[in-house]
Short mmCIF file of C-alpha atoms and ligand atoms in Angstrom, two decimals:
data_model
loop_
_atom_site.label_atom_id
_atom_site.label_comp_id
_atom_site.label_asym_id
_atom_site.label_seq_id
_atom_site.Cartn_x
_atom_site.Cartn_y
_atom_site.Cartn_z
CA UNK A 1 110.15 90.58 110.44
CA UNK A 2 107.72 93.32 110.02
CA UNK A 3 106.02 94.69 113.04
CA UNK A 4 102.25 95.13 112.28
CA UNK A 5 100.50 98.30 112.66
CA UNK A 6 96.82 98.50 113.29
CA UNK A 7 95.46 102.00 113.23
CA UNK A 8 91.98 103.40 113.93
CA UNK A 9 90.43 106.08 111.70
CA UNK A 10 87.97 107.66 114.19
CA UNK A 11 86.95 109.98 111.55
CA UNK A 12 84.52 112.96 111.85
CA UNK A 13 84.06 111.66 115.46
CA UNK A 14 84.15 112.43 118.85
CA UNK A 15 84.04 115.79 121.01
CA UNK A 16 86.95 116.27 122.62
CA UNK A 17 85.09 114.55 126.23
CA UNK A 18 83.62 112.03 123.98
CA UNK A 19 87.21 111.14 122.70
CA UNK A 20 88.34 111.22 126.33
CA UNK A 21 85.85 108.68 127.43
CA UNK A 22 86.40 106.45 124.40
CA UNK A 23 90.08 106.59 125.18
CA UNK A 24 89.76 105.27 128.45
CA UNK A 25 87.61 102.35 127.40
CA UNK A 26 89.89 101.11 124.55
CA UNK A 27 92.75 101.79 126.99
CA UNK A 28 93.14 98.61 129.36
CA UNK A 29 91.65 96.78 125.96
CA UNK A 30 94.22 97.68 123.46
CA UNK A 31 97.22 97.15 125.71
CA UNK A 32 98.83 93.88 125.62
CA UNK A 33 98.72 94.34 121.25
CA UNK A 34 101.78 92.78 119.80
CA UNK A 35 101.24 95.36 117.27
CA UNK A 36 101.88 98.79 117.47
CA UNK A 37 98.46 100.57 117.77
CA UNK A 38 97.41 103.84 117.06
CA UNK A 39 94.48 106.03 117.61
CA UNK A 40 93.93 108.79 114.60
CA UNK A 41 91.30 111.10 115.53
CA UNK A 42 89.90 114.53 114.66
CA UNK A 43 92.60 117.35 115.52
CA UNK A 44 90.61 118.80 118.08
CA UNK A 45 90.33 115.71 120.33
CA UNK A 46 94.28 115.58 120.24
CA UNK A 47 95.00 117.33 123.49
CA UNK A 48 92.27 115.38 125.30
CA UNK A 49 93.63 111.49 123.51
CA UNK A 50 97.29 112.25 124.48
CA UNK A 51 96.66 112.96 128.12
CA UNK A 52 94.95 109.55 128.04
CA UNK A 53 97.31 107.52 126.50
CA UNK A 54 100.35 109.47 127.91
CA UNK A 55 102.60 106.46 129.19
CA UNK A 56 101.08 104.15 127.18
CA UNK A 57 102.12 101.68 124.19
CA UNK A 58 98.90 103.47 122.25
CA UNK A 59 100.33 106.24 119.78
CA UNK A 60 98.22 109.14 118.61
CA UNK A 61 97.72 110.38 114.63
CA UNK A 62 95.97 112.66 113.12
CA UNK A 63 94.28 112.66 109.91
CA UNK A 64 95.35 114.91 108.37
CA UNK A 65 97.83 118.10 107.69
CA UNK A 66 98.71 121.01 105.60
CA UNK A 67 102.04 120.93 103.59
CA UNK A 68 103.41 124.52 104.20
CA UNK A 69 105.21 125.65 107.01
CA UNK A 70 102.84 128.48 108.78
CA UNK A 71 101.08 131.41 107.28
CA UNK A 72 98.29 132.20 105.58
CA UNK A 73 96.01 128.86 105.46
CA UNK A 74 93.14 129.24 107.01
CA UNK A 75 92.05 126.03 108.86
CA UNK A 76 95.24 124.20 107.98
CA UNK A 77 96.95 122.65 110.44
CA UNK A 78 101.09 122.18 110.48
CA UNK A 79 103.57 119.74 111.10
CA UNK A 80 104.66 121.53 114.04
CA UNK A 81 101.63 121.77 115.65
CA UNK A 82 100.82 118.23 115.67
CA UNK A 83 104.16 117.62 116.36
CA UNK A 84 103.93 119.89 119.79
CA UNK A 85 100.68 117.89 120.66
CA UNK A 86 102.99 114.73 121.04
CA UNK A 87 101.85 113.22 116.98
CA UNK A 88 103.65 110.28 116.04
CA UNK A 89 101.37 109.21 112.72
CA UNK A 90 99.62 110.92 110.07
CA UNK A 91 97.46 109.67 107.60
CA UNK A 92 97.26 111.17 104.00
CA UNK A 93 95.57 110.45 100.60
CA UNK A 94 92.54 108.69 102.15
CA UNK A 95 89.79 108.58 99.90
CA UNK A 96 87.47 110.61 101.52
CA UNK A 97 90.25 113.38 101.36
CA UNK A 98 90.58 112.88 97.88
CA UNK A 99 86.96 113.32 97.00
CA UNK A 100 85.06 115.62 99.53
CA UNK A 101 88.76 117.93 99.81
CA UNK A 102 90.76 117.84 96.26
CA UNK A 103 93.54 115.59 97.85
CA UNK A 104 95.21 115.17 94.22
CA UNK A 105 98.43 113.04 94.41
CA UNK A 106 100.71 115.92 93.99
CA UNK A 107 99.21 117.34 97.46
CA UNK A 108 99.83 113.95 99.62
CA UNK A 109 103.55 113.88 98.07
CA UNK A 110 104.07 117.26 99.16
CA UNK A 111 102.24 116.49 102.44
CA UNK A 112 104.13 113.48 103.04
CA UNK A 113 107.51 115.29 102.33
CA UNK A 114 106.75 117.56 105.07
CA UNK A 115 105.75 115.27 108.01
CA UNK A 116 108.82 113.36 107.46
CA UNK A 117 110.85 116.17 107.73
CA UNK A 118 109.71 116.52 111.15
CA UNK A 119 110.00 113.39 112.58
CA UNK A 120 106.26 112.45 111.87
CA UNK A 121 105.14 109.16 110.34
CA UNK A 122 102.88 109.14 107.24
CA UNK A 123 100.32 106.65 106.95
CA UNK A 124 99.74 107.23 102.64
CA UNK A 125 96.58 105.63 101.56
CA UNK A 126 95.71 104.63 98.11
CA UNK A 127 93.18 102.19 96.80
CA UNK A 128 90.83 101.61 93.40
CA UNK A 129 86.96 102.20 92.77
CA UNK A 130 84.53 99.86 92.07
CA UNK A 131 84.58 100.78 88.41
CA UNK A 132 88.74 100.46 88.28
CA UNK A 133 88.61 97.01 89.48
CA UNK A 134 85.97 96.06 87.08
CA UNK A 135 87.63 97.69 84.26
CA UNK A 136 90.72 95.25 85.34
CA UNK A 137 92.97 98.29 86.20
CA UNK A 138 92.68 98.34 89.96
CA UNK A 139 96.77 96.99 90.13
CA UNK A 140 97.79 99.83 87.41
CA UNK A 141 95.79 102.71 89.09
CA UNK A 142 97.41 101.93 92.72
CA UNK A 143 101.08 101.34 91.12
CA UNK A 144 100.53 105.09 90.00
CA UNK A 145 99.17 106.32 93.38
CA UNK A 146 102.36 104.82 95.26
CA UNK A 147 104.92 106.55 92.59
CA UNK A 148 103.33 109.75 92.66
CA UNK A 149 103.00 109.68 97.19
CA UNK A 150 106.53 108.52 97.01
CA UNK A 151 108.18 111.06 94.32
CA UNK A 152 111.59 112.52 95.26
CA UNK A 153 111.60 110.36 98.65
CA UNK A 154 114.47 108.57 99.32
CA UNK A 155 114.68 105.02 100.81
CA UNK A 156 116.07 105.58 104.32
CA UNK A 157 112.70 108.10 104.61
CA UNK A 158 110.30 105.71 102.63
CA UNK A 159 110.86 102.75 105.57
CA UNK A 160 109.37 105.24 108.04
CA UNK A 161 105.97 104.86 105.82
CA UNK A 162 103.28 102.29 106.23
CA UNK A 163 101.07 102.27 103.20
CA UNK A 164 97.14 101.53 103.72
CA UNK A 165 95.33 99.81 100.69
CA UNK A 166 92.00 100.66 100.59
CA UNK A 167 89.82 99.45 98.42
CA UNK A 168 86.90 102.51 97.42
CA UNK A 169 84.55 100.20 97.55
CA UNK A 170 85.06 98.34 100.82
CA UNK A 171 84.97 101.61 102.90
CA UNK A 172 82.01 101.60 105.28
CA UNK A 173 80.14 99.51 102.81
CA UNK A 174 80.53 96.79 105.28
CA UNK A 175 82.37 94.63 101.94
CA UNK A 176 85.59 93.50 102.57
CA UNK A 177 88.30 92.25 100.30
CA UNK A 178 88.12 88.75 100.21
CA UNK A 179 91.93 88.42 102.10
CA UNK A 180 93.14 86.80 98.66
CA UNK A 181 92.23 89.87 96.92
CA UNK A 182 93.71 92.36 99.69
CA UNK A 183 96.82 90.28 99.26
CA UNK A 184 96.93 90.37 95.59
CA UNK A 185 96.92 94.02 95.97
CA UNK A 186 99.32 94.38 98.83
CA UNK A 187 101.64 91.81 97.19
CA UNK A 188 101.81 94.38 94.11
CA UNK A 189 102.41 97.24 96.08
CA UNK A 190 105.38 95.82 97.81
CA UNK A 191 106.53 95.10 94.24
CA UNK A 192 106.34 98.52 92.96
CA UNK A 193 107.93 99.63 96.08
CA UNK A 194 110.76 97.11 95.02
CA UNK A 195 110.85 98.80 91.68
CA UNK A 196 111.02 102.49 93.38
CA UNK A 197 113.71 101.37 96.03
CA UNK A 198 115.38 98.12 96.69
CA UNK A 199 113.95 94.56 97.85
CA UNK A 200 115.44 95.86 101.15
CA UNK A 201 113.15 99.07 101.60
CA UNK A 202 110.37 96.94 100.45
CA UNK A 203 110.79 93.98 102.71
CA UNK A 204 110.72 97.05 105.66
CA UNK A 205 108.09 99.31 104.80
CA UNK A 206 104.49 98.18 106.00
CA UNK A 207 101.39 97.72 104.05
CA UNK A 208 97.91 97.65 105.60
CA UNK A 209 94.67 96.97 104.47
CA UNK A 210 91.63 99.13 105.22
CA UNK A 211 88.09 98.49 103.86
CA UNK A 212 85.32 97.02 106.95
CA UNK A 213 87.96 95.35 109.02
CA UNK A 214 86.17 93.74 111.74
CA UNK A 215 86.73 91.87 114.68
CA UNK A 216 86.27 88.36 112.60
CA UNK A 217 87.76 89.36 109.49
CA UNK A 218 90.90 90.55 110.82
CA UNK A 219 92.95 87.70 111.48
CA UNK A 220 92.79 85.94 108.26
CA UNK A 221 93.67 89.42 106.82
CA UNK A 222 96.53 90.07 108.45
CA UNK A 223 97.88 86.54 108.11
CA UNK A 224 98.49 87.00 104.46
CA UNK A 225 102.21 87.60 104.06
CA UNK A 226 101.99 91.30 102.56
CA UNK A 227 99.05 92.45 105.24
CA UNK A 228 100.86 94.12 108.17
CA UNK A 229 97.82 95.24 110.23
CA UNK A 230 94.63 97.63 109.23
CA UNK A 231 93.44 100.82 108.54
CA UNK A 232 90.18 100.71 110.85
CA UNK A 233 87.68 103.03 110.16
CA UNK A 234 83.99 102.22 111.77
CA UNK A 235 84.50 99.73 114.34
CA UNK A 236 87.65 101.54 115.71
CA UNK A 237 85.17 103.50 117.64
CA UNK A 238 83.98 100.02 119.42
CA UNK A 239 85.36 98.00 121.98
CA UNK A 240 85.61 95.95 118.79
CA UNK A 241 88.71 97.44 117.85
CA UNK A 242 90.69 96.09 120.46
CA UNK A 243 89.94 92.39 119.41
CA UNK A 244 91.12 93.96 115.91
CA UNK A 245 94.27 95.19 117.89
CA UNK A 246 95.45 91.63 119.12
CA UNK A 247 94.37 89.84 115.90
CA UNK A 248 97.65 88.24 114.55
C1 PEP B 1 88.73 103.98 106.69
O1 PEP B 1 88.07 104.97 106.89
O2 PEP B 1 89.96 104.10 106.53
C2 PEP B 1 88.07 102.68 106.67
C3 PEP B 1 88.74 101.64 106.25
O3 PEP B 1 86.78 102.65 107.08
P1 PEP B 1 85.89 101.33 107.41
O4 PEP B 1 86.75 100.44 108.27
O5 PEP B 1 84.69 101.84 108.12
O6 PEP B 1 85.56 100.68 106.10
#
């Protein structure tokens, strides 16, 4: 039985006092989950979120990371680093990565490669435009996406990663996936990861979807039998998102 996993994408948002004060609201309201819950917010706010949640069932991610070791990348952030700060999750390949920063595929493998080889837990999004799905390739596109995250990864490692489907189109549109079509999607990845591994490292790993998950919509999503929890992007940043947190 797979344990679900409902993380909040805070985004470009929050000063590190702001994040404090948000942290102690969703606190006492997140606590109690069944899931395991997880606040990712903006590297900055880090130091300010773990001191929060210190003691807590919450976990902290970032949203992001740079692939090499140290050196000369300026405004890249390492493994290490986040690891120091007391990290647990990281998300890569979200869409807004992939088109505001050049996140090509070949940059979240390599990304993903690294967290896991310290410890860290990658959160590897993937998901089809508007224009995919129309064109009837939305299945094909995301069976590509998942190879390419997932090249040269072995099993025992790929069961430390959760997978978020996100539809393009649902992201702060306020459109969700109807939770037949986030299913039909999620049902497909866990095939393709049966393909890549076993039925065994498929039946593990977790699959989320992420697209305008709100506090009404998020039950019925995460009943369908390849949902394990959400990728949460706007109403993380409400007390919304703990209703969210204990919908299962
Ligand atoms: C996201 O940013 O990952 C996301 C799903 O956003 P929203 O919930 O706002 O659609």
């Amino acid at each position: 039985m797979r344990k679900k996993i409902i993380a909040g994408n805070w985004k470009m948002n929050c000063t590190p006092a702001q994040a404090e004060a948000l942290c102690r609201k969703l606190l006492p309201l997140c606590e109690g989950a069944q899931a395991d819950v997880v606040f990712c917010v903006p590297s900055v706010d880090i130091p300010a979120v773990t001191k929060v949640l210190a003691g807590s069932s919450i976990a902290v991610g970032a949203q992001n990371m740079y692939f090499e070791e140290k050196g000369a990348f300026t405004g890249e952030i390492s493994a290490d680093m986040l690891l120091e700060l007391g990290v647990k999750y990281v998300i890569f390949g979200h869409s807004e990565r992939r088109e505001y920063f050049g996140e090509t595929d070949e940059m979240v493998n390599r990304k993903v490669k690294k967290a896991l080889s310290v410890g860290l837990l990658p959160i590897v999004c993937c998901g089809e435009t508007l224009a995919q799905r129309e064109a009837g390739i939305a299945v094909e596109w995301i069976r590509m996406q998942v190879k390419l995250a997932l090249q040269g990864i072995c099993a025992q490692d790929a069961e430390k990663i959760t997978i978020a489907y996100e539809p393009i189109w649902a992201i702060g549109t306020g459109k969700t996936a109807t939770a037949q079509q986030a299913q039909e999607i999620c049902g497909a990845i866990r095939q393709v990861l049966s393909e890549i591994y076993d039925q065994e490292a498929a039946q593990t790993m977790r699959i989320q979807y992420g697209g305008s998950v709100n506090g009404k919509n998020a039950a019925e999503l995460f009943a369908m039998p390849d949902i394990d929890g959400g990728l949460v992007g706007g109403a993380s940043l409400k007390e919304e998102f703990a209703v969210i947190a204990h919908s299962e």
